Coordinates of C-alpha atoms in Angstrom, one line a residue:
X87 CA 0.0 0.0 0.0
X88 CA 1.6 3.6 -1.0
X89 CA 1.6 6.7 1.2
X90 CA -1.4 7.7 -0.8
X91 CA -3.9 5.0 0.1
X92 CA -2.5 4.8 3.7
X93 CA -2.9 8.5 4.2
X94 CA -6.6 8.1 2.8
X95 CA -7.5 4.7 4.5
X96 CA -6.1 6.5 7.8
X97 CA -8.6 9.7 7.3
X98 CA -11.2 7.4 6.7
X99 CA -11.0 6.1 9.8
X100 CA -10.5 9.6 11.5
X101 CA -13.8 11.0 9.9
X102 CA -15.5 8.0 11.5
X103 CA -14.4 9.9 14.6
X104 CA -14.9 13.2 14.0
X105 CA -18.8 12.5 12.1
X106 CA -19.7 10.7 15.4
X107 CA -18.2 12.9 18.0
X108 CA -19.8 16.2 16.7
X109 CA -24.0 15.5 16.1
X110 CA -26.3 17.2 18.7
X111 CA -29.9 16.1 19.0
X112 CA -32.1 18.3 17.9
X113 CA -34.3 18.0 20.6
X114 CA -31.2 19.6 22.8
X115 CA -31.8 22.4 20.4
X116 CA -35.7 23.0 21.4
X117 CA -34.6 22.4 25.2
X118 CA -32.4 25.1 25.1
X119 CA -34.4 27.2 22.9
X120 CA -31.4 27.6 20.5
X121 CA -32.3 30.5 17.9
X122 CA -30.0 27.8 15.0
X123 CA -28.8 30.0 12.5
X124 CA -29.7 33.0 13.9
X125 CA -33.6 32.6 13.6
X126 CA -36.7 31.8 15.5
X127 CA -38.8 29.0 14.8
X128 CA -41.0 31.2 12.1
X129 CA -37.8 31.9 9.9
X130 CA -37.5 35.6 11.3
X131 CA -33.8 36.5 12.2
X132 CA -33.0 37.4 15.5
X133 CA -32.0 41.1 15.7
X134 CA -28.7 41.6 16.5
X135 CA -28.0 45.0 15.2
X136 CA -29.3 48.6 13.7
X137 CA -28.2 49.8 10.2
X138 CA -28.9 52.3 8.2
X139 CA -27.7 50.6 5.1
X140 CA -30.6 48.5 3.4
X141 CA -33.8 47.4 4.3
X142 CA -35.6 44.1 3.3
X143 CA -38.8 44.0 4.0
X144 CA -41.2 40.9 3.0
X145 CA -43.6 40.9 5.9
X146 CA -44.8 42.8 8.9
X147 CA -45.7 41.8 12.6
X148 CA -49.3 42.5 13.8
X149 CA -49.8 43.2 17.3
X150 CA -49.7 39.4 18.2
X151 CA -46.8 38.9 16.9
X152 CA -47.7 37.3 13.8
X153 CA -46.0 37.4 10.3
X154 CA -48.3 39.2 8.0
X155 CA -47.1 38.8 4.1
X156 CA -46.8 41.9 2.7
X157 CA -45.3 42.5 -1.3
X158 CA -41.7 42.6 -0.9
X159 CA -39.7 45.3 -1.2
X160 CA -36.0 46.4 -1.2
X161 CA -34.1 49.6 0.1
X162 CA -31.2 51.1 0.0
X163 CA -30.9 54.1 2.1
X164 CA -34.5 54.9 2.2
X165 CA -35.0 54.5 -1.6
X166 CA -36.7 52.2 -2.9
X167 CA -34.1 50.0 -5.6
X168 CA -37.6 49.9 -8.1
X169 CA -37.6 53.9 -7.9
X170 CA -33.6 54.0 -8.6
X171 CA -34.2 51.2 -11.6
X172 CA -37.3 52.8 -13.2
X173 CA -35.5 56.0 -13.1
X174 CA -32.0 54.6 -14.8
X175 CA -33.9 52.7 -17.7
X176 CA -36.0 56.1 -18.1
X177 CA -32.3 58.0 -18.8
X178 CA -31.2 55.2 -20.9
X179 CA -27.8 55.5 -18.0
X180 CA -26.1 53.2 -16.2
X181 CA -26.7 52.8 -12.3
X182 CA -24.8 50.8 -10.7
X183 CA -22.2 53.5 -10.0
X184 CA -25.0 55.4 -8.7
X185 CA -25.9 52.5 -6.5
X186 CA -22.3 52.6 -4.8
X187 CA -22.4 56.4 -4.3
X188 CA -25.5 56.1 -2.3
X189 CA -24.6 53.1 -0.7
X190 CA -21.3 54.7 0.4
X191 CA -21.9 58.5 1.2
X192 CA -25.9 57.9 2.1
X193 CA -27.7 60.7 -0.4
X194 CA -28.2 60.1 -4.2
X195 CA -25.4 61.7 -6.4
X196 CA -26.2 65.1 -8.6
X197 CA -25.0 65.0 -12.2
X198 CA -21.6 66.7 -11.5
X199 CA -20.7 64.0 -8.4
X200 CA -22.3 60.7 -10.0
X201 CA -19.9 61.7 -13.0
X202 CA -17.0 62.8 -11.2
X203 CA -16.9 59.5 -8.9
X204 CA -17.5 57.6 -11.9
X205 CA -14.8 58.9 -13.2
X206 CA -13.0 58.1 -10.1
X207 CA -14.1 54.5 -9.9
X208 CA -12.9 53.8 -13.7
X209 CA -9.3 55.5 -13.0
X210 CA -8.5 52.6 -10.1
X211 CA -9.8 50.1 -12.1
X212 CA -6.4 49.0 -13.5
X213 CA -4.7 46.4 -11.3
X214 CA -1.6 48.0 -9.5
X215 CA 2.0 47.1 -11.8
X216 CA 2.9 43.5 -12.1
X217 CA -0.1 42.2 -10.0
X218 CA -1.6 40.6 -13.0
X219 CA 1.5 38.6 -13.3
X220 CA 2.4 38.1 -10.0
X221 CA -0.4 37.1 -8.5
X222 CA -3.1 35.9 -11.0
X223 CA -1.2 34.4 -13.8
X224 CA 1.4 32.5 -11.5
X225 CA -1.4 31.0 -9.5
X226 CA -4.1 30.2 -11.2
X227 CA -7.5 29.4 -9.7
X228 CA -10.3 26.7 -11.3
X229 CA -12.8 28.5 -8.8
X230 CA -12.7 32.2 -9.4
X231 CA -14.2 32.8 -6.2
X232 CA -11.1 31.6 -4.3
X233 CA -9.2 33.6 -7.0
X234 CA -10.9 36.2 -6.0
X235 CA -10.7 36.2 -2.6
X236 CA -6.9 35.7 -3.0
X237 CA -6.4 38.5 -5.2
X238 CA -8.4 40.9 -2.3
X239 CA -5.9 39.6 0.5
X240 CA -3.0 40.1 -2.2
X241 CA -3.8 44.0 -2.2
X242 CA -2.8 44.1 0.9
X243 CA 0.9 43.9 0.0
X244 CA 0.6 46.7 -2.4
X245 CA -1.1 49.2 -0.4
X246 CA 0.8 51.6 1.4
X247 CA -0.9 51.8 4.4
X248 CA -2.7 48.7 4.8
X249 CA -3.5 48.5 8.5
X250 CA -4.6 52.2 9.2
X251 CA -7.8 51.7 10.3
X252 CA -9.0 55.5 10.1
X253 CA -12.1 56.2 7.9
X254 CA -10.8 57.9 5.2
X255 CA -8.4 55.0 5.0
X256 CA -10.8 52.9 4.9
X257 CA -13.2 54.3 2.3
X258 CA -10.4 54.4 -0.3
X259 CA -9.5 50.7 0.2
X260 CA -13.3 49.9 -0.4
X261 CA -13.3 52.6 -3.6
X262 CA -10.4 50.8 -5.0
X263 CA -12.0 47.6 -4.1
X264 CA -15.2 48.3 -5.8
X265 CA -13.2 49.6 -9.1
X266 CA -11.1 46.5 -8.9
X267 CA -13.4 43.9 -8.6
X268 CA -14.8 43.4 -12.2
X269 CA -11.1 43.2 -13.2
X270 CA -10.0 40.6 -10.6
X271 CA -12.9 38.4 -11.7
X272 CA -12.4 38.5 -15.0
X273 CA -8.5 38.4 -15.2
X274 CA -9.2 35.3 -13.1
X275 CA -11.6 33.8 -15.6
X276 CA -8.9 34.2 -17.9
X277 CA -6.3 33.0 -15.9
X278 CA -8.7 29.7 -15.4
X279 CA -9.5 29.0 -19.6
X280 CA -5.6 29.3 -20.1
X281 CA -4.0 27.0 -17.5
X282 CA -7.5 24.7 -16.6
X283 CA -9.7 24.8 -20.0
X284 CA -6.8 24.8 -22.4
X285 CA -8.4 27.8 -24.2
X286 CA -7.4 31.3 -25.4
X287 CA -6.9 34.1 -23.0
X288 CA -7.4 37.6 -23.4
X289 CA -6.1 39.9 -21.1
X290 CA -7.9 43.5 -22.2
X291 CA -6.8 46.7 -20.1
X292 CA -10.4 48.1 -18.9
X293 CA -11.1 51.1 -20.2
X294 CA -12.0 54.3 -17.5
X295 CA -14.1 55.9 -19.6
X296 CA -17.1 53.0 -19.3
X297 CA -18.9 52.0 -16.5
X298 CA -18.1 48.7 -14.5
X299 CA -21.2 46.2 -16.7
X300 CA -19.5 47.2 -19.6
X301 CA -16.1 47.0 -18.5
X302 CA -17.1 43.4 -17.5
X303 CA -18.2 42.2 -20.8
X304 CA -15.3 44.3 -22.4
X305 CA -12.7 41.9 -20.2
X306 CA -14.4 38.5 -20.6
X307 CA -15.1 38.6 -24.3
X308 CA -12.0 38.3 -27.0
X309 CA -13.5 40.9 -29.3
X310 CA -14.2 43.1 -26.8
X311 CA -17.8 43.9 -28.0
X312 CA -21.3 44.4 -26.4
X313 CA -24.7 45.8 -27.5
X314 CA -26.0 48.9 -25.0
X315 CA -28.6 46.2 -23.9
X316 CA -26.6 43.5 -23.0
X317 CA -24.7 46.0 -21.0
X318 CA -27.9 47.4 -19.8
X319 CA -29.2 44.6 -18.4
X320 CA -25.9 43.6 -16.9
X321 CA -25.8 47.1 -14.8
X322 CA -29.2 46.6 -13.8
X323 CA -28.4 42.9 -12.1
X324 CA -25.6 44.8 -10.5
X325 CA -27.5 47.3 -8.8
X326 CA -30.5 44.7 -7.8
X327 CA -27.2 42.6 -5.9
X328 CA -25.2 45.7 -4.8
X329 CA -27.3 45.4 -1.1
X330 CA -29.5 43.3 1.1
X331 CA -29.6 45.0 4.4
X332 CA -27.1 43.2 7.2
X333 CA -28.2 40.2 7.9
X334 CA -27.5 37.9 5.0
X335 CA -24.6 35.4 5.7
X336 CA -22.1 37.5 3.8
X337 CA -22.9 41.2 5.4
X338 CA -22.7 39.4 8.5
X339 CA -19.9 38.4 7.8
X340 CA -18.0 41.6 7.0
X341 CA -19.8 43.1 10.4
X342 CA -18.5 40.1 12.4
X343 CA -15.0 40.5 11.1
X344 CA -14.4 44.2 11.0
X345 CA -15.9 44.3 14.5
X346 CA -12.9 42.5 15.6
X347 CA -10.9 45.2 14.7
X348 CA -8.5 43.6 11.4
X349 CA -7.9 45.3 8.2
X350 CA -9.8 46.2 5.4
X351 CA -8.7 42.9 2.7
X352 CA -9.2 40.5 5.6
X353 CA -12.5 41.6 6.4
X354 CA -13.6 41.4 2.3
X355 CA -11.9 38.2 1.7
X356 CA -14.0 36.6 4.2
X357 CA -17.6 37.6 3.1
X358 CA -16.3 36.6 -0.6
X359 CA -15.8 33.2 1.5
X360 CA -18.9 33.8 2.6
X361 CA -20.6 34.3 -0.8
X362 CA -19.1 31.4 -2.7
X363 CA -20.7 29.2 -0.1
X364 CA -23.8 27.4 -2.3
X365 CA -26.7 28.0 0.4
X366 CA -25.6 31.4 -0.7
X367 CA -23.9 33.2 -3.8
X368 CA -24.6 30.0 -5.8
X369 CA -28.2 30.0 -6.0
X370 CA -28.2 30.8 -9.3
X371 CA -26.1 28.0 -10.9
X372 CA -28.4 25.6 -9.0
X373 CA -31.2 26.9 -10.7
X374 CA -29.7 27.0 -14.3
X375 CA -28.4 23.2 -13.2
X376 CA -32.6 22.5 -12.4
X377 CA -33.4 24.3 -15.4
X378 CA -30.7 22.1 -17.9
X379 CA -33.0 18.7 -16.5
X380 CA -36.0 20.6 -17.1
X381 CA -35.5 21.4 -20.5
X382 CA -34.1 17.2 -21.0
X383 CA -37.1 16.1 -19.6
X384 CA -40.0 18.0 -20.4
X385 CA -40.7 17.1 -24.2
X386 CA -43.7 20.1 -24.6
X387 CA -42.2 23.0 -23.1
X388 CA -45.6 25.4 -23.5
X389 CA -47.6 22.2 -22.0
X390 CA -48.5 23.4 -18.3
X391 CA -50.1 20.3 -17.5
X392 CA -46.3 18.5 -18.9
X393 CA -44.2 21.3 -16.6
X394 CA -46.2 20.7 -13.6
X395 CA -46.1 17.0 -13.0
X396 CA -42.1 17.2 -13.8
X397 CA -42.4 19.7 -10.9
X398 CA -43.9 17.1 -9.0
X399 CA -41.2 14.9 -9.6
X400 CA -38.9 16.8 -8.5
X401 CA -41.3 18.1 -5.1
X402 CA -41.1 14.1 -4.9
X403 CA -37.7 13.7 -4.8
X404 CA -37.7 11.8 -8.3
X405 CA -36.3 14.0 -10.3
X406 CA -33.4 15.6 -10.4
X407 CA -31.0 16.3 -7.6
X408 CA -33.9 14.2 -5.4
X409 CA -33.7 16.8 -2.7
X410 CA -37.1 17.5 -3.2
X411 CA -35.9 21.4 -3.7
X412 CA -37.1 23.8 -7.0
X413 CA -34.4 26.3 -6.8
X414 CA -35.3 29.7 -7.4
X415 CA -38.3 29.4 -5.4
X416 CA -39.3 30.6 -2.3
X417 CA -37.0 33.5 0.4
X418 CA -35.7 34.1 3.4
X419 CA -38.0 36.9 4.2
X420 CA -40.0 37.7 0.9
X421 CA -43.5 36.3 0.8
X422 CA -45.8 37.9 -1.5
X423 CA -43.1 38.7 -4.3
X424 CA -39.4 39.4 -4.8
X425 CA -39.0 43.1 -6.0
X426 CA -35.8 42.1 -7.8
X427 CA -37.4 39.6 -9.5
X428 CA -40.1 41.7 -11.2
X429 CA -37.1 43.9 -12.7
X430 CA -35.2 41.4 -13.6
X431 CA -37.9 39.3 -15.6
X432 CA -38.8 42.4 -17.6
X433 CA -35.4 42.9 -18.9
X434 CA -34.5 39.2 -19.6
X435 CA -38.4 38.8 -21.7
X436 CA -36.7 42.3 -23.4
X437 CA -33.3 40.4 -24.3
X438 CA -35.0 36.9 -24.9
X439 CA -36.3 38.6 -28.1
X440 CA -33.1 39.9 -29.6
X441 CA -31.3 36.9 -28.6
X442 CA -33.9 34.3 -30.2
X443 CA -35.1 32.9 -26.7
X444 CA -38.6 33.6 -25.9
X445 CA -39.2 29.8 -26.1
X446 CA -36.7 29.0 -23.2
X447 CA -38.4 32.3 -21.8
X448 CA -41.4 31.4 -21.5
X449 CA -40.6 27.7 -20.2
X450 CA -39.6 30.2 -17.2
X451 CA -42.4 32.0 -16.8
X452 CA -44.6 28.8 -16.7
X453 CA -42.2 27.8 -13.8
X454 CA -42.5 30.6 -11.9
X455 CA -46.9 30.5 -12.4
X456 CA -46.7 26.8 -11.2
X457 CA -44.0 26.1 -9.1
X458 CA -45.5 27.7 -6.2
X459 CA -48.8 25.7 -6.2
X460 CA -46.8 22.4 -6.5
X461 CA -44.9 23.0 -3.6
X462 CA -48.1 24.0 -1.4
X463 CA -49.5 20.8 -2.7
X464 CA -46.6 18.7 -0.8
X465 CA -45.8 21.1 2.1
X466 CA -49.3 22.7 2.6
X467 CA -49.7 26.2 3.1
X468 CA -47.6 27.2 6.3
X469 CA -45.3 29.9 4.4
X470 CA -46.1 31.7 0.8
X471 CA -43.7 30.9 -1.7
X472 CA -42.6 33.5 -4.4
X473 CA -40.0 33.8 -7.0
X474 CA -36.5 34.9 -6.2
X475 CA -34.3 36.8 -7.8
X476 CA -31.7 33.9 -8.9
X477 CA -34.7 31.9 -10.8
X478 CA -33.7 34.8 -13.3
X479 CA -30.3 36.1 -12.8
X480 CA -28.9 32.6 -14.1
X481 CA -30.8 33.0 -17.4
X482 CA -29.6 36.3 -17.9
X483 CA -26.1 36.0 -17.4
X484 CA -26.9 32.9 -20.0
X485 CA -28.2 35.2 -23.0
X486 CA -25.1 37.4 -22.1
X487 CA -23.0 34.4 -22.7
X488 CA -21.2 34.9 -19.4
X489 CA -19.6 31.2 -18.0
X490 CA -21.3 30.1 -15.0
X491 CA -18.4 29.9 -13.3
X492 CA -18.5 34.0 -13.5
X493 CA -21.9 33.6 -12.2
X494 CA -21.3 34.1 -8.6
X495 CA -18.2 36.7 -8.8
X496 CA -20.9 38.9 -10.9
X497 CA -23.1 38.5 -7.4
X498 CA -19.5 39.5 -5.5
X499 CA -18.7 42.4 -8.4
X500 CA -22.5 44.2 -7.0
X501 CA -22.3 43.2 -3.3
X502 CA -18.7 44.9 -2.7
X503 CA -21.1 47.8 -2.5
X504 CA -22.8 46.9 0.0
X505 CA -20.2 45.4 2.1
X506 CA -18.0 48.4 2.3
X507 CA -20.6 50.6 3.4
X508 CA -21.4 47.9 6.3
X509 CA -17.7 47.7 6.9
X510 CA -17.6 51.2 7.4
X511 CA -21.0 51.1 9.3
X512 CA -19.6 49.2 11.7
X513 CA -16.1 50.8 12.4
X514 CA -18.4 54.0 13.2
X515 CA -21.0 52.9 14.9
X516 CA -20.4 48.9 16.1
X517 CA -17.9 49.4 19.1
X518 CA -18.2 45.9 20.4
X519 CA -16.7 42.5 19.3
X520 CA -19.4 40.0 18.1
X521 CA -19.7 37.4 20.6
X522 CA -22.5 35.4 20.8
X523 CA -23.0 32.2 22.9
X524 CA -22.7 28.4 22.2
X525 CA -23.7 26.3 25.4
X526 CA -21.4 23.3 25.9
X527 CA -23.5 20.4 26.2
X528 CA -21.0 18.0 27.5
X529 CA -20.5 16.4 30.6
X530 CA -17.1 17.2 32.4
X531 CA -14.9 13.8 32.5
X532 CA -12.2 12.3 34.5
X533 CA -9.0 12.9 32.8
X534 CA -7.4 8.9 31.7
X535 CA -3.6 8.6 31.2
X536 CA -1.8 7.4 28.0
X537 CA -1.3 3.9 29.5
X538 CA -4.9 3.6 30.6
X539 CA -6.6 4.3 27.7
X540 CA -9.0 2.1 25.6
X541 CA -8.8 2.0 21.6
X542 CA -12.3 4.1 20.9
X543 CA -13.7 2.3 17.5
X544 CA -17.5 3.1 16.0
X545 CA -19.5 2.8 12.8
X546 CA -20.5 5.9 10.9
X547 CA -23.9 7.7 11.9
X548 CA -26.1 9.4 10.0
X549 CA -26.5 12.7 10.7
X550 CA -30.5 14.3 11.6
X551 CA -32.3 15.4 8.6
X552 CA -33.6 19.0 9.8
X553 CA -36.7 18.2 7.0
X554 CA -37.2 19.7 3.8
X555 CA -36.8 23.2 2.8
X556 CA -39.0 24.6 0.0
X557 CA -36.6 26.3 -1.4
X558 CA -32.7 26.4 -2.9
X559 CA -30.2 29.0 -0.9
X560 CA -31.0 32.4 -1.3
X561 CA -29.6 35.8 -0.4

């Protein structure tokens, strides 16, 4: 037997140990009245702090504490993100930039400072000398995620004054962040078709002058080309990502970590960590990934009758991933609807037609009518189910012929935004480490020399089933 197979046989056996040393009963958890990830029993998170970021509002309490459903919306600094769209597609402009402004400095930008920090934001978006080569072309990623989150932790040795912690400090790492983003993930793409796929790679400079949807497209295509609606439809996913008030996992994250007081990159890297994590920034390939089976096995795709007992088959756990999930369905906290989703839809049925997909277009739309009834059917009516955001976001990036592995840094290229201004939310007004509490529910033992000791073997468990969710991970 080599090294190899030893080494595996040997953490075989210590995962045997690990698996069964580590499962709690879940009935410890309702003894203790254990608020698991962060939530009571009704799927509300517990509040644990005050922002003035984003809001996301899907339901209000009555005064019995009930969950009323209410149609979803989404803020960002008291403005409602359908308001900031409607009035971007009315200019025929790009947003996202405007997004970030507000975000960051809490008012909506005139003409003369939304062009004057654009301007700003496409001047930094060139990677600092030799960091290209250094540090993305010498060590290549296949997950541009991790490339990504390697490449924010690399900046660190090429700023100049990495561990000042004093706001202004601050706020220009995040600036330069933001610019950089869109050119870390898709230097890293290319990095990834060179040395993993065996393909071409184009390494474009980006180009200050546009703004960062069409800088995007601009580095991940070889010709460099894009129609205004591609890139319009690109900035408008950008700015329905750029925020999700504080408590989804990756927010949290950047709150958690800056609170205990480390720099700027450290604190980013880990909510891209965060992000990559499928119950969260990967919603969206899941869906496409449901859709691909879909599309195999559903012979009539304008048959509703056809669509809904595949649906069923997958509610079933027949079809499939047999988790018995439809991704893209159902929220953390919207009920009624999904604002983002609305916006999104309207643009994709708009690009379906000059891309010669309103077939594949409307598959989706008889999804999202029927999904919601077929999972009532098997899980009754205890929570309403609506549409997210990623059911559509997937299909989009699609037409755009974006690589799904770009899928999820395009979610980390819009939510930069919103992390820095938590980041710097929490420098300024957090003042306390995050600690919440675990209780230990072990018993205290009787401590057994080395020579005394008994060779511990066991079979593998299997772990508790915490039931069926309705619904893939969302944001």
């Amino acid at each position: 037997m080599d090294f190899a197979e030893s080494s595996g046989s040997f953490i075989n056996k210590l995962t045997v140990l690990a698996q069964n040393n580590d499962p709690i009963p879940a009935s410890l958890y309702q003894k203790y009245d254990v608020k698991r990830g962060l939530r009571y029993s009704d799927g509300r998170g517990v509040l644990v702090g005050l922002t003035r970021i984003g809001d996301v509002v899907g339901y209000e309490i009555d005064k019995d504490g009930n969950k009323i459903a209410v149609p979803g919306k989404l803020i960002y600094r008291g403005y409602s993100v359908e308001d900031i769209a409607h009035d971007v597609e009315s200019r025929h402009d790009f947003g996202f930039e405007q997004c970030v402004y507000l975000l960051l400095f809490g008012e909506l930008p005139t003409r003369q400072q939304f062009e004057e920090f654009s301007s700003f934001l496409g001047a930094l978006r060139i990677l600092p000398p030799n960091f290209t080569e250094d540090m993305i072309m010498k060590a290549p990623s296949s997950d541009i995620m991790n490339k990504m989150a390697r490449g924010v932790l690399a900046s660190y040795s090429y700023d100049p004054d990495p561990e000042n912690r004093d706001v202004a400090n601050i706020l220009r790492q995040c600036i330069e962040l933001i610019s950089r983003f869109s050119t870390l993930a898709a230097y890293g793409y290319q990095a990834k078709r060179r040395y993993y796929d065996g393909k071409s790679m184009y390494i474009h400079n980006p180009d200050p002058s546009l703004s960062t949807a069409e800088n995007f497209l601009r580095l991940i295509r070889s010709d460099k080309s894009y129609t205004r609606l591609e890139a319009e439809i690109l900035d408008l996913a950008l700015i329905l990502h750029a925020e999700h008030g504080g408590g989804n996992n990756s927010s949290l994250t950047i709150h958690v970590v800056s609170s205990a007081d480390t720099d700027t990159y450290s604190a980013v890297a880990a909510a891209v960590g965060s992000l990559k994590g499928r119950r969260h920034g990967g919603a969206n390939i899941r869906v496409m990934e449901m859709m691909d089976d879909i599309k195999a096995n559903v012979s009539d795709w304008s048959n509703e009758n056809e669509i809904t007992e595949y649906l069923r088959k997958i509610a079933r756990k027949e079809a499939f991933d047999h988790t018995g999930l439809i991704y893209g369905q159902g929220h953390a906290v919207y009920t009624v609807s999904d604002p983002r989703t609305t916006l999104l839809r309207d643009k994709a049925g708009e690009l379906a037609k000059e891309k010669g997909c309103e077939e594949e277009f409307n598959l989706y739309r008889s999804i999202e009518k029927l999904a919601p009834g077929v999972l009532e059917e098997f899980h009754g009516n205890k929570k309403k189910i609506c549409t997210n955001v990623d059911f559509y976001s997937g299909f989009v990036y699609s037409m755009l012929n974006i690589p799904r592995e770009l899928f999820t840094p395009l979610f980390a290229i819009a939510r930069i935004a919103g992390w820095s201004a938590h980041r710097i939310e929490e420098i300024v007004a957090g003042g306390r480490i995050y600690r919440p509490a675990y209780k230990n529910v072990s018993t205290e033992r009787e401590y057994v020399p080395m020579d005394q000791r008994v060779m511990h073997e066991c079979e593998p468990i299997e772990v508790e089933d915490e039931g069926v969710r309705t619904s893939g991970p969302t944001d």
